[in-house]
PDB file of C-alpha atoms (C1' of nucleotides) in Angstrom:
ATOM      1  CA  MET S 381     -20.988 -32.795  -5.839  1.00 58.00           C
ATOM      2  CA  PRO S 382     -19.645 -33.924  -9.179  1.00 80.00           C
ATOM      3  CA  GLU S 383     -18.733 -36.458 -11.060  1.00 87.00           C
ATOM      4  CA  LEU S 384     -18.752 -37.247 -14.907  1.00 88.00           C
ATOM      5  CA  ALA S 385     -22.755 -37.198 -15.001  1.00 91.00           C
ATOM      6  CA  GLU S 386     -23.373 -34.688 -13.088  1.00 93.00           C
ATOM      7  CA  VAL S 387     -20.593 -32.774 -15.002  1.00 94.00           C
ATOM      8  CA  GLU S 388     -22.202 -33.358 -18.088  1.00 95.00           C
ATOM      9  CA  TYR S 389     -25.943 -32.448 -16.971  1.00 95.00           C
ATOM     10  CA  TYR S 390     -24.522 -28.587 -16.181  1.00 95.00           C
ATOM     11  CA  ARG S 391     -22.833 -28.527 -18.768  1.00 96.00           C
ATOM     12  CA  ARG S 392     -26.168 -28.994 -20.725  1.00 96.00           C
ATOM     13  CA  ARG S 393     -27.242 -26.200 -19.327  1.00 95.00           C
ATOM     14  CA  TRP S 394     -25.005 -23.876 -21.208  1.00 97.00           C
ATOM     15  CA  GLN S 395     -25.194 -25.735 -24.590  1.00 96.00           C
ATOM     16  CA  PRO S 396     -28.884 -24.060 -25.621  1.00 97.00           C
ATOM     17  CA  PHE S 397     -26.191 -20.659 -25.895  1.00 98.00           C
ATOM     18  CA  HIS S 398     -24.141 -22.635 -28.466  1.00 98.00           C
ATOM     19  CA  GLY S 399     -23.440 -19.996 -31.563  1.00 98.00           C
ATOM     20  CA  LYS S 400     -24.508 -16.689 -29.020  1.00 98.00           C
ATOM     21  CA  LYS S 401     -21.667 -13.951 -28.944  1.00 98.00           C
ATOM     22  CA  ILE S 402     -20.253 -12.934 -25.285  1.00 98.00           C
ATOM     23  CA  LEU S 403     -21.380  -9.471 -24.762  1.00 98.00           C
ATOM     24  CA  ALA S 404     -18.904  -9.406 -22.173  1.00 97.00           C
ATOM     25  CA  ALA S 405     -17.995 -11.191 -18.964  1.00 97.00           C
ATOM     26  CA  ASP S 406     -16.514 -10.797 -15.687  1.00 94.00           C
ATOM     27  CA  GLY S 407     -15.581 -12.057 -12.373  1.00 95.00           C
ATOM     28  CA  HIS S 408     -13.808 -11.587  -9.490  1.00 92.00           C
ATOM     29  CA  PRO S 409      -9.748 -11.557  -9.946  1.00 91.00           C
ATOM     30  CA  ARG S 410      -9.140 -13.038  -6.646  1.00 90.00           C
ATOM     31  CA  ALA S 411     -11.242 -15.482  -6.160  1.00 93.00           C
ATOM     32  CA  ARG S 412      -9.125 -19.033  -5.816  1.00 93.00           C
ATOM     33  CA  VAL S 413     -11.172 -20.579  -9.117  1.00 94.00           C
ATOM     34  CA  PHE S 414      -8.830 -18.817 -11.202  1.00 94.00           C
ATOM     35  CA  ARG S 415      -5.650 -20.361  -9.439  1.00 91.00           C
ATOM     36  CA  ASP S 416      -4.646 -21.462 -12.929  1.00 90.00           C
ATOM     37  CA  ALA S 417      -5.583 -19.232 -15.216  1.00 92.00           C
ATOM     38  CA  ASP S 418      -5.124 -15.432 -16.939  1.00 93.00           C
ATOM     39  CA  PHE S 419      -7.776 -13.513 -15.087  1.00 95.00           C
ATOM     40  CA  ALA S 420      -7.736 -11.015 -18.581  1.00 95.00           C
ATOM     41  CA  THR S 421      -8.039 -13.919 -21.271  1.00 95.00           C
ATOM     42  CA  LEU S 422     -11.543 -15.183 -19.730  1.00 96.00           C
ATOM     43  CA  THR S 423     -12.941 -11.633 -19.233  1.00 96.00           C
ATOM     44  CA  THR S 424     -11.737  -9.147 -21.119  1.00 96.00           C
ATOM     45  CA  GLY S 425     -10.283 -11.590 -23.702  1.00 96.00           C
ATOM     46  CA  LEU S 426     -13.728 -13.103 -24.180  1.00 97.00           C
ATOM     47  CA  ALA S 427     -15.798  -9.798 -25.393  1.00 97.00           C
ATOM     48  CA  GLY S 428     -17.099 -10.228 -29.038  1.00 97.00           C
ATOM     49  CA  ARG S 429     -15.896 -13.675 -28.958  1.00 98.00           C
ATOM     50  CA  VAL S 430     -18.994 -16.371 -30.157  1.00 98.00           C
ATOM     51  CA  PHE S 431     -19.713 -19.521 -27.318  1.00 98.00           C
ATOM     52  CA  ARG S 432     -19.270 -22.076 -30.236  1.00 97.00           C
ATOM     53  CA  ASP S 433     -19.029 -25.451 -28.781  1.00 97.00           C
ATOM     54  CA  SER S 434     -18.911 -27.437 -25.195  1.00 97.00           C
ATOM     55  CA  PHE S 435     -17.763 -31.092 -24.658  1.00 96.00           C
ATOM     56  CA  CYS S 436     -16.753 -33.103 -21.430  1.00 95.00           C
ATOM     57  CA  HIS S 437     -13.910 -35.324 -20.377  1.00 93.00           C
ATOM     58  CA  GLY S 438     -14.077 -37.094 -17.420  1.00 92.00           C
ATOM     59  CA  LYS S 439     -14.839 -34.339 -14.719  1.00 93.00           C
ATOM     60  CA  GLN S 440     -13.727 -31.742 -16.817  1.00 92.00           C
ATOM     61  CA  MET S 441     -15.219 -29.589 -19.049  1.00 95.00           C
ATOM     62  CA  PHE S 442     -14.194 -27.576 -22.226  1.00 95.00           C
ATOM     63  CA  LEU S 443     -15.523 -24.484 -23.172  1.00 97.00           C
ATOM     64  CA  VAL S 444     -14.523 -23.506 -26.635  1.00 97.00           C
ATOM     65  CA  PHE S 445     -14.752 -19.750 -27.814  1.00 97.00           C
ATOM     66  CA  SER S 446     -14.288 -18.398 -31.407  1.00 96.00           C
ATOM     67  CA  GLY S 447     -10.602 -17.729 -32.131  1.00 94.00           C
ATOM     68  CA  PRO S 448     -10.765 -20.913 -31.243  1.00 95.00           C
ATOM     69  CA  LEU S 449     -10.145 -20.617 -27.566  1.00 96.00           C
ATOM     70  CA  PHE S 450     -10.483 -23.642 -24.963  1.00 96.00           C
ATOM     71  CA  VAL S 451     -11.501 -22.650 -21.138  1.00 96.00           C
ATOM     72  CA  ARG S 452     -10.625 -25.662 -19.174  1.00 94.00           C
ATOM     73  CA  VAL S 453     -14.046 -25.620 -16.362  1.00 95.00           C
ATOM     74  CA  HIS S 454     -13.882 -28.136 -12.857  1.00 94.00           C
ATOM     75  CA  LEU S 455     -16.413 -27.855 -10.852  1.00 94.00           C
ATOM     76  CA  GLY S 456     -14.503 -29.163  -7.864  1.00 92.00           C
ATOM     77  CA  MET S 457     -16.735 -30.649  -5.229  1.00 90.00           C
ATOM     78  CA  THR S 458     -19.593 -27.743  -5.226  1.00 92.00           C
ATOM     79  CA  GLY S 459     -19.088 -26.180  -8.375  1.00 94.00           C
ATOM     80  CA  GLU S 460     -22.239 -25.705 -10.876  1.00 94.00           C
ATOM     81  CA  LEU S 461     -22.799 -23.713 -13.905  1.00 96.00           C
ATOM     82  CA  LEU S 462     -26.708 -21.680 -13.827  1.00 95.00           C
ATOM     83  CA  VAL S 463     -28.451 -19.743 -16.575  1.00 96.00           C
ATOM     84  CA  GLU S 464     -29.707 -16.409 -15.114  1.00 96.00           C
ATOM     85  CA  LYS S 465     -31.336 -13.225 -16.863  1.00 96.00           C
ATOM     86  CA  PRO S 466     -29.527 -10.882 -18.072  1.00 96.00           C
ATOM     87  CA  GLY S 467     -28.572  -8.090 -15.782  1.00 94.00           C
ATOM     88  CA  TYR S 468     -28.050 -10.405 -13.262  1.00 96.00           C
ATOM     89  CA  GLU S 469     -26.439  -9.126 -10.066  1.00 95.00           C
ATOM     90  CA  PRO S 470     -23.428 -11.972  -9.389  1.00 94.00           C
ATOM     91  CA  GLY S 471     -23.925 -13.836  -5.517  1.00 92.00           C
ATOM     92  CA  LYS S 472     -21.095 -14.035  -2.820  1.00 90.00           C
ATOM     93  CA  HIS S 473     -20.147 -17.375  -4.645  1.00 94.00           C
ATOM     94  CA  ASP S 474     -20.856 -16.074  -8.489  1.00 95.00           C
ATOM     95  CA  HIS S 475     -17.204 -16.355  -9.582  1.00 95.00           C
ATOM     96  CA  TRP S 476     -17.657 -15.843 -13.255  1.00 96.00           C
ATOM     97  CA  THR S 477     -20.391 -14.322 -15.330  1.00 96.00           C
ATOM     98  CA  LEU S 478     -20.500 -14.347 -18.949  1.00 97.00           C
ATOM     99  CA  ARG S 479     -22.840 -11.756 -20.434  1.00 97.00           C
ATOM    100  CA  LEU S 480     -25.274 -12.541 -23.795  1.00 98.00           C
ATOM    101  CA  LYS S 481     -28.015 -10.901 -25.213  1.00 97.00           C
ATOM    102  CA  SER S 482     -30.661 -13.455 -23.741  1.00 97.00           C
ATOM    103  CA  ALA S 483     -29.101 -14.435 -20.861  1.00 97.00           C
ATOM    104  CA  THR S 484     -25.888 -14.447 -17.934  1.00 97.00           C
ATOM    105  CA  LEU S 485     -24.034 -17.472 -17.896  1.00 97.00           C
ATOM    106  CA  VAL S 486     -23.278 -18.165 -14.163  1.00 96.00           C
ATOM    107  CA  PHE S 487     -20.435 -20.110 -12.520  1.00 96.00           C
ATOM    108  CA  ARG S 488     -21.092 -20.595  -8.612  1.00 95.00           C
ATOM    109  CA  ASP S 489     -18.678 -22.032  -6.521  1.00 94.00           C
ATOM    110  CA  PRO S 490     -19.093 -21.783  -2.174  1.00 93.00           C
ATOM    111  CA  ARG S 491     -16.029 -23.655  -1.704  1.00 91.00           C
ATOM    112  CA  MET S 492     -13.875 -23.162  -4.607  1.00 92.00           C
ATOM    113  CA  PHE S 493     -11.821 -26.974  -5.087  1.00 92.00           C
ATOM    114  CA  GLY S 494     -13.045 -26.114  -8.786  1.00 93.00           C
ATOM    115  CA  ARG S 495     -11.382 -24.060 -11.193  1.00 94.00           C
ATOM    116  CA  VAL S 496     -11.998 -21.808 -14.387  1.00 95.00           C
ATOM    117  CA  GLY S 497      -8.816 -21.932 -17.038  1.00 87.00           C
ATOM    118  CA  PRO S 498      -6.493 -21.843 -18.129  1.00 90.00           C
ATOM    119  CA  ALA S 499      -7.336 -21.175 -21.529  1.00 93.00           C
ATOM    120  CA  SER S 500      -5.622 -23.034 -24.759  1.00 93.00           C
ATOM    121  CA  THR S 501      -5.735 -22.513 -28.242  1.00 94.00           C
ATOM    122  CA  THR S 502      -5.008 -26.324 -29.343  1.00 93.00           C
ATOM    123  CA  ASP S 503      -7.567 -29.019 -28.285  1.00 94.00           C
ATOM    124  CA  PRO S 504      -6.879 -30.237 -25.435  1.00 92.00           C
ATOM    125  CA  ARG S 505      -8.861 -33.491 -25.997  1.00 89.00           C
ATOM    126  CA  LEU S 506      -5.049 -34.621 -27.966  1.00 84.00           C
ATOM    127  CA  ASP S 507      -3.636 -34.724 -24.637  1.00 82.00           C
ATOM    128  CA  LEU S 508      -6.023 -36.593 -22.677  1.00 88.00           C
ATOM    129  CA  PRO S 509      -6.384 -40.531 -22.006  1.00 89.00           C
ATOM    130  CA  PRO S 510      -9.910 -41.901 -23.262  1.00 91.00           C
ATOM    131  CA  ALA S 511     -12.711 -40.755 -20.134  1.00 93.00           C
ATOM    132  CA  VAL S 512     -14.514 -43.944 -19.160  1.00 93.00           C
ATOM    133  CA  ASP S 513     -17.134 -43.036 -21.188  1.00 93.00           C
ATOM    134  CA  ASP S 514     -15.081 -43.126 -24.532  1.00 93.00           C
ATOM    135  CA  PRO S 515     -15.229 -46.507 -26.606  1.00 94.00           C
ATOM    136  CA  ARG S 516     -11.327 -46.330 -26.599  1.00 92.00           C
ATOM    137  CA  PHE S 517     -11.394 -47.197 -23.095  1.00 93.00           C
ATOM    138  CA  THR S 518     -11.240 -51.074 -22.915  1.00 93.00           C
ATOM    139  CA  ALA S 519     -10.749 -53.547 -21.064  1.00 92.00           C
ATOM    140  CA  GLU S 520      -7.022 -53.348 -22.024  1.00 90.00           C
ATOM    141  CA  SER S 521      -6.845 -50.101 -20.924  1.00 88.00           C
ATOM    142  CA  VAL S 522      -8.448 -51.588 -17.972  1.00 91.00           C
ATOM    143  CA  ALA S 523      -5.577 -54.112 -17.810  1.00 91.00           C
ATOM    144  CA  ARG S 524      -3.122 -51.425 -17.705  1.00 88.00           C
ATOM    145  CA  ALA S 525      -4.447 -49.015 -15.333  1.00 87.00           C
ATOM    146  CA  LEU S 526      -4.017 -52.047 -13.132  1.00 90.00           C
ATOM    147  CA  ALA S 527      -0.841 -53.292 -14.059  1.00 88.00           C
ATOM    148  CA  ARG S 528       0.567 -49.991 -12.743  1.00 85.00           C
ATOM    149  CA  ARG S 529      -0.510 -50.201  -9.698  1.00 88.00           C
ATOM    150  CA  ARG S 530      -0.516 -53.235  -7.984  1.00 86.00           C
ATOM    151  CA  ALA S 531       0.187 -52.742  -4.359  1.00 85.00           C
ATOM    152  CA  ALA S 532      -2.489 -49.571  -4.411  1.00 89.00           C
ATOM    153  CA  PRO S 533      -6.226 -50.809  -3.183  1.00 91.00           C
ATOM    154  CA  LEU S 534      -8.934 -50.924  -5.850  1.00 92.00           C
ATOM    155  CA  LYS S 535     -10.280 -47.834  -4.520  1.00 92.00           C
ATOM    156  CA  ALA S 536      -7.759 -45.672  -5.065  1.00 92.00           C
ATOM    157  CA  VAL S 537      -6.926 -47.065  -8.794  1.00 92.00           C
ATOM    158  CA  LEU S 538     -10.137 -46.441  -9.488  1.00 93.00           C
ATOM    159  CA  LEU S 539      -9.784 -42.628  -8.029  1.00 92.00           C
ATOM    160  CA  ASP S 540      -6.894 -42.170  -9.878  1.00 92.00           C
ATOM    161  CA  GLN S 541      -8.239 -39.724 -13.304  1.00 91.00           C
ATOM    162  CA  SER S 542      -5.043 -40.511 -14.783  1.00 90.00           C
ATOM    163  CA  LEU S 543      -6.716 -43.751 -15.279  1.00 91.00           C
ATOM    164  CA  PHE S 544     -10.780 -44.080 -14.883  1.00 93.00           C
ATOM    165  CA  PRO S 545     -11.343 -40.402 -16.126  1.00 92.00           C
ATOM    166  CA  GLY S 546     -14.338 -39.710 -14.748  1.00 92.00           C
ATOM    167  CA  ILE S 547     -14.615 -41.910 -11.689  1.00 93.00           C
ATOM    168  CA  GLY S 548     -15.166 -40.181  -8.383  1.00 92.00           C
ATOM    169  CA  ASN S 549     -16.192 -41.557  -5.167  1.00 91.00           C
ATOM    170  CA  TRP S 550     -19.705 -42.980  -5.392  1.00 91.00           C
ATOM    171  CA  MET S 551     -19.056 -43.858  -8.820  1.00 93.00           C
ATOM    172  CA  ALA S 552     -16.150 -45.778  -7.507  1.00 93.00           C
ATOM    173  CA  ASP S 553     -18.351 -47.776  -4.824  1.00 93.00           C
ATOM    174  CA  GLU S 554     -21.012 -48.480  -7.166  1.00 94.00           C
ATOM    175  CA  ILE S 555     -18.540 -50.199  -9.368  1.00 94.00           C
ATOM    176  CA  LEU S 556     -17.111 -52.069  -7.192  1.00 94.00           C
ATOM    177  CA  TRP S 557     -19.999 -53.210  -5.310  1.00 94.00           C
ATOM    178  CA  ARG S 558     -21.257 -54.398  -8.781  1.00 95.00           C
ATOM    179  CA  ALA S 559     -18.241 -56.283  -9.394  1.00 94.00           C
ATOM    180  CA  ARG S 560     -17.948 -58.133  -5.825  1.00 94.00           C
ATOM    181  CA  LEU S 561     -14.643 -57.053  -5.113  1.00 93.00           C
ATOM    182  CA  HIS S 562     -13.838 -55.330  -1.894  1.00 92.00           C
ATOM    183  CA  PRO S 563     -12.306 -51.737  -2.121  1.00 92.00           C
ATOM    184  CA  ALA S 564      -9.142 -52.169   0.234  1.00 91.00           C
ATOM    185  CA  ARG S 565      -8.013 -55.580  -2.056  1.00 91.00           C
ATOM    186  CA  ARG S 566      -4.444 -54.721  -3.122  1.00 89.00           C
ATOM    187  CA  VAL S 567      -4.737 -55.167  -7.035  1.00 90.00           C
ATOM    188  CA  ALA S 568      -1.770 -57.767  -6.566  1.00 88.00           C
ATOM    189  CA  ASP S 569      -4.152 -60.388  -5.136  1.00 85.00           C
ATOM    190  CA  LEU S 570      -7.108 -60.156  -7.637  1.00 89.00           C
ATOM    191  CA  PRO S 571      -8.341 -63.202  -9.355  1.00 89.00           C
ATOM    192  CA  PRO S 572      -8.157 -64.075 -12.532  1.00 87.00           C
ATOM    193  CA  GLY S 573     -11.337 -62.129 -14.955  1.00 88.00           C
ATOM    194  CA  ALA S 574     -11.470 -58.848 -12.293  1.00 91.00           C
ATOM    195  CA  PRO S 575     -10.068 -56.773 -14.805  1.00 92.00           C
ATOM    196  CA  LYS S 576     -12.127 -57.827 -17.559  1.00 92.00           C
ATOM    197  CA  ARG S 577     -14.957 -57.325 -14.864  1.00 93.00           C
ATOM    198  CA  LEU S 578     -14.598 -54.036 -13.166  1.00 93.00           C
ATOM    199  CA  TRP S 579     -14.073 -52.798 -17.297  1.00 94.00           C
ATOM    200  CA  GLN S 580     -17.782 -54.325 -17.937  1.00 95.00           C
ATOM    201  CA  GLU S 581     -19.066 -52.490 -14.463  1.00 95.00           C
ATOM    202  CA  THR S 582     -17.101 -49.542 -14.948  1.00 95.00           C
ATOM    203  CA  THR S 583     -18.539 -48.659 -18.220  1.00 94.00           C
ATOM    204  CA  GLU S 584     -22.347 -49.511 -17.646  1.00 95.00           C
ATOM    205  CA  VAL S 585     -22.353 -47.393 -14.500  1.00 94.00           C
ATOM    206  CA  ALA S 586     -20.994 -44.206 -16.722  1.00 94.00           C
ATOM    207  CA  ARG S 587     -23.525 -45.268 -19.190  1.00 95.00           C
ATOM    208  CA  ALA S 588     -26.686 -46.028 -16.395  1.00 94.00           C
ATOM    209  CA  ALA S 589     -25.521 -42.871 -14.483  1.00 93.00           C
ATOM    210  CA  LEU S 590     -25.375 -40.325 -17.669  1.00 94.00           C
ATOM    211  CA  GLU S 591     -28.895 -41.706 -18.945  1.00 94.00           C
ATOM    212  CA  THR S 592     -30.111 -41.133 -15.575  1.00 93.00           C
ATOM    213  CA  ILE S 593     -28.430 -37.612 -14.403  1.00 92.00           C
ATOM    214  CA  ALA S 594     -27.464 -35.912 -17.288  1.00 91.00           C
ATOM    215  CA  PRO S 595     -30.598 -34.827 -19.177  1.00 91.00           C
ATOM    216  CA  ASP S 596     -32.392 -33.651 -15.766  1.00 89.00           C
ATOM    217  CA  TRP S 597     -30.941 -35.058 -12.668  1.00 89.00           C
ATOM    218  CA  GLY S 598     -33.085 -38.174 -12.654  1.00 88.00           C
ATOM    219  CA  ASP S 599     -33.208 -40.542  -9.808  1.00 88.00           C
ATOM    220  CA  LEU S 600     -30.597 -43.372  -9.523  1.00 89.00           C
ATOM    221  CA  PRO S 601     -32.612 -47.025  -9.204  1.00 90.00           C
ATOM    222  CA  ASP S 602     -32.978 -48.503  -5.534  1.00 89.00           C
ATOM    223  CA  ASP S 603     -31.283 -51.647  -6.636  1.00 92.00           C
ATOM    224  CA  TRP S 604     -28.131 -49.282  -6.725  1.00 93.00           C
ATOM    225  CA  LEU S 605     -25.601 -48.949  -3.652  1.00 92.00           C
ATOM    226  CA  MET S 606     -26.106 -45.060  -4.060  1.00 89.00           C
ATOM    227  CA  ASN S 607     -29.163 -44.927  -2.872  1.00 87.00           C
ATOM    228  CA  HIS S 608     -28.811 -46.567   0.421  1.00 87.00           C
ATOM    229  CA  ARG S 609     -24.643 -45.799   0.976  1.00 79.00           C
ATOM    230  CA  TRP S 610     -25.142 -42.210   3.114  1.00 77.00           C
ATOM    231  CA  LYS S 611     -28.307 -44.137   5.061  1.00 77.00           C
ATOM    232  CA  ASP S 612     -28.140 -45.075   8.820  1.00 76.00           C
ATOM    233  CA  GLY S 613     -28.687 -48.485   8.922  1.00 78.00           C
ATOM    234  CA  GLY S 614     -28.099 -48.969   5.453  1.00 87.00           C
ATOM    235  CA  ILE S 615     -28.632 -52.592   4.146  1.00 91.00           C
ATOM    236  CA  CYS S 616     -26.752 -53.888   0.652  1.00 93.00           C
ATOM    237  CA  PRO S 617     -29.303 -53.422  -1.920  1.00 93.00           C
ATOM    238  CA  ARG S 618     -28.627 -56.498  -3.469  1.00 94.00           C
ATOM    239  CA  PRO S 619     -31.792 -59.207  -4.061  1.00 93.00           C
ATOM    240  CA  ARG S 620     -32.072 -61.669  -0.854  1.00 92.00           C
ATOM    241  CA  CYS S 621     -29.082 -60.182   0.635  1.00 93.00           C
ATOM    242  CA  HIS S 622     -30.003 -57.625   3.484  1.00 90.00           C
ATOM    243  CA  THR S 623     -26.719 -57.298   4.944  1.00 92.00           C
ATOM    244  CA  PRO S 624     -25.752 -53.811   7.121  1.00 91.00           C
ATOM    245  CA  LEU S 625     -23.576 -51.908   5.291  1.00 91.00           C
ATOM    246  CA  ALA S 626     -20.161 -50.940   5.925  1.00 90.00           C
ATOM    247  CA  ARG S 627     -18.526 -47.699   5.941  1.00 88.00           C
ATOM    248  CA  GLU S 628     -15.198 -46.352   6.271  1.00 87.00           C
ATOM    249  CA  THR S 629     -12.272 -44.389   5.292  1.00 88.00           C
ATOM    250  CA  ILE S 630     -10.447 -46.249   2.802  1.00 90.00           C
ATOM    251  CA  ALA S 631      -7.742 -44.212  -0.061  1.00 89.00           C
ATOM    252  CA  GLY S 632      -8.552 -41.292   2.180  1.00 87.00           C
ATOM    253  CA  ARG S 633     -12.055 -41.561   1.268  1.00 89.00           C
ATOM    254  CA  THR S 634     -15.422 -42.413   2.886  1.00 88.00           C
ATOM    255  CA  THR S 635     -15.997 -45.570   1.310  1.00 91.00           C
ATOM    256  CA  CYS S 636     -19.355 -47.513   1.479  1.00 91.00           C
ATOM    257  CA  TRP S 637     -19.521 -51.571   0.472  1.00 92.00           C
ATOM    258  CA  CYS S 638     -21.418 -55.086   1.431  1.00 93.00           C
ATOM    259  CA  PRO S 639     -19.006 -57.173   4.173  1.00 92.00           C
ATOM    260  CA  ARG S 640     -21.349 -60.414   2.424  1.00 93.00           C
ATOM    261  CA  CYS S 641     -20.762 -59.818  -1.274  1.00 93.00           C
ATOM    262  CA  GLN S 642     -17.739 -58.044  -1.466  1.00 93.00           C
ATOM    263  CA  VAL S 643     -14.471 -60.096  -1.458  1.00 89.00           C
TER     264      VAL S 643
ATOM    265  C1'  DC L 305     -18.652 -26.546  19.040  1.00 66.82           C
ATOM    266  C1'  DT L 306     -17.406 -30.600  15.704  1.00 66.82           C
ATOM    267  C1'  DA L 307     -17.554 -33.827  12.601  1.00 66.82           C
ATOM    268  C1'  DT L 308     -18.876 -34.183   8.068  1.00 66.82           C
ATOM    269  C1'  DT L 309     -19.014 -33.774   2.208  1.00 66.82           C
ATOM    270  C1'  DT L 310     -19.568 -36.895  -4.927  1.00 66.82           C
ATOM    271  C1'  DG L 311     -12.352 -33.461  -5.250  1.00 66.82           C
ATOM    272  C1'  DT L 312      -7.240 -32.563  -6.225  1.00 66.82           C
ATOM    273  C1'  DT L 313      -2.658 -31.162  -5.091  1.00 66.82           C
ATOM    274  C1'  DT L 314       1.410 -30.933  -1.891  1.00 66.82           C
ATOM    275  C1'  DA L 315       4.005 -32.505   1.712  1.00 66.82           C
ATOM    276  C1'  DT L 316       5.189 -36.221   4.183  1.00 66.82           C
ATOM    277  C1'  DC L 317       6.964 -40.767   5.316  1.00 66.82           C
ATOM    278  C1'  DC L 318       8.012 -45.546   3.753  1.00 66.82           C
TER     279       DC L 318
ATOM    280  C1'  DA Q1011      12.714 -43.793  -6.353  1.00 66.82           C
ATOM    281  C1'  DG Q1012       8.186 -44.247  -5.971  1.00 66.82           C
ATOM    282  C1'  DG Q1013       4.143 -44.985  -3.946  1.00 66.82           C
ATOM    283  C1'  DA Q1014       0.893 -44.714  -0.344  1.00 66.82           C
ATOM    284  C1'  DT Q1015      -1.238 -41.443   2.755  1.00 66.82           C
ATOM    285  C1'  DA Q1016      -2.121 -37.124   5.482  1.00 66.82           C
ATOM    286  C1'  DA Q1017      -2.858 -32.328   4.959  1.00 66.82           C
ATOM    287  C1'  DA Q1018      -4.437 -28.760   3.067  1.00 66.82           C
ATOM    288  C1'  DC Q1019      -7.939 -25.829   0.752  1.00 66.82           C
ATOM    289  C1'  DA Q1020     -13.361 -23.145   2.033  1.00 66.82           C
ATOM    290  C1'  DA Q1021     -17.894 -23.112   3.232  1.00 66.82           C
ATOM    291  C1'  DA Q1022     -22.450 -25.472   4.186  1.00 66.82           C
ATOM    292  C1'  DT Q1023     -24.800 -28.342   7.159  1.00 66.82           C
ATOM    293  C1'  DA Q1024     -26.045 -31.555  10.638  1.00 66.82           C
TER     294       DA Q1024
END
DNA sequence: CTATTTGTTTATCC
DNA sequence: AGGATAAACAAATA
């Protein structure tokens, strides 16, 4: 599920436990979610450390433990963070549990496209490009990103995490719909002004999604494409448009757009 | 039984 | 060689 705003939503679930001590940590050592990690570092290696802080970068989340130790968490398609009672018994898809005095923190991921780890002792933000909700993500960043992918369809560029960190399938469609650009359109034949428009809509979709979803997973407004994209017979929510939405695979992902608004 | 899924990595093909 | 596309990963759901 998670894109930028949903990842931030899950991060906030664990935020109340900043400053708390990890009594123990455990997990299923063979679980695919640990494929990049040193399992011992994330279990026995955490016992006695304090959960100091956490932050998001696009779709990635980082947990900071005393040391410091930075642990990367990616929620993949179906990952989520939960808070359970002390003594909680992990279920089938609960791959990683942090035991605190007041709660059990659980990483759950049925499909296991997500990952926990690796851990590092240096701040990973130093090596990452600015995410789409970062003030350093500018119209110039977008222009540079587009210049690197001249032959690609717009949808593919928006999904590239090295260029638009945090944008996923539904946000990409929302941005292109608002910018009135067809998702299959090649970067090379964009009209002048398109880069600026893409930057503006990317920034605005990220801001509004965070505002609505991050605190309590609120519903997006009905005039967003998101609320219509999966409905059979879905109609473009732009005022007075009423055009049936199109759905096809573009850049390998199911894509929804308005054939009349987007060219 | 088949097709679908808001993600990423790897292999393959121009 | 670089870049785009398809397959693979795994499980639930319709």
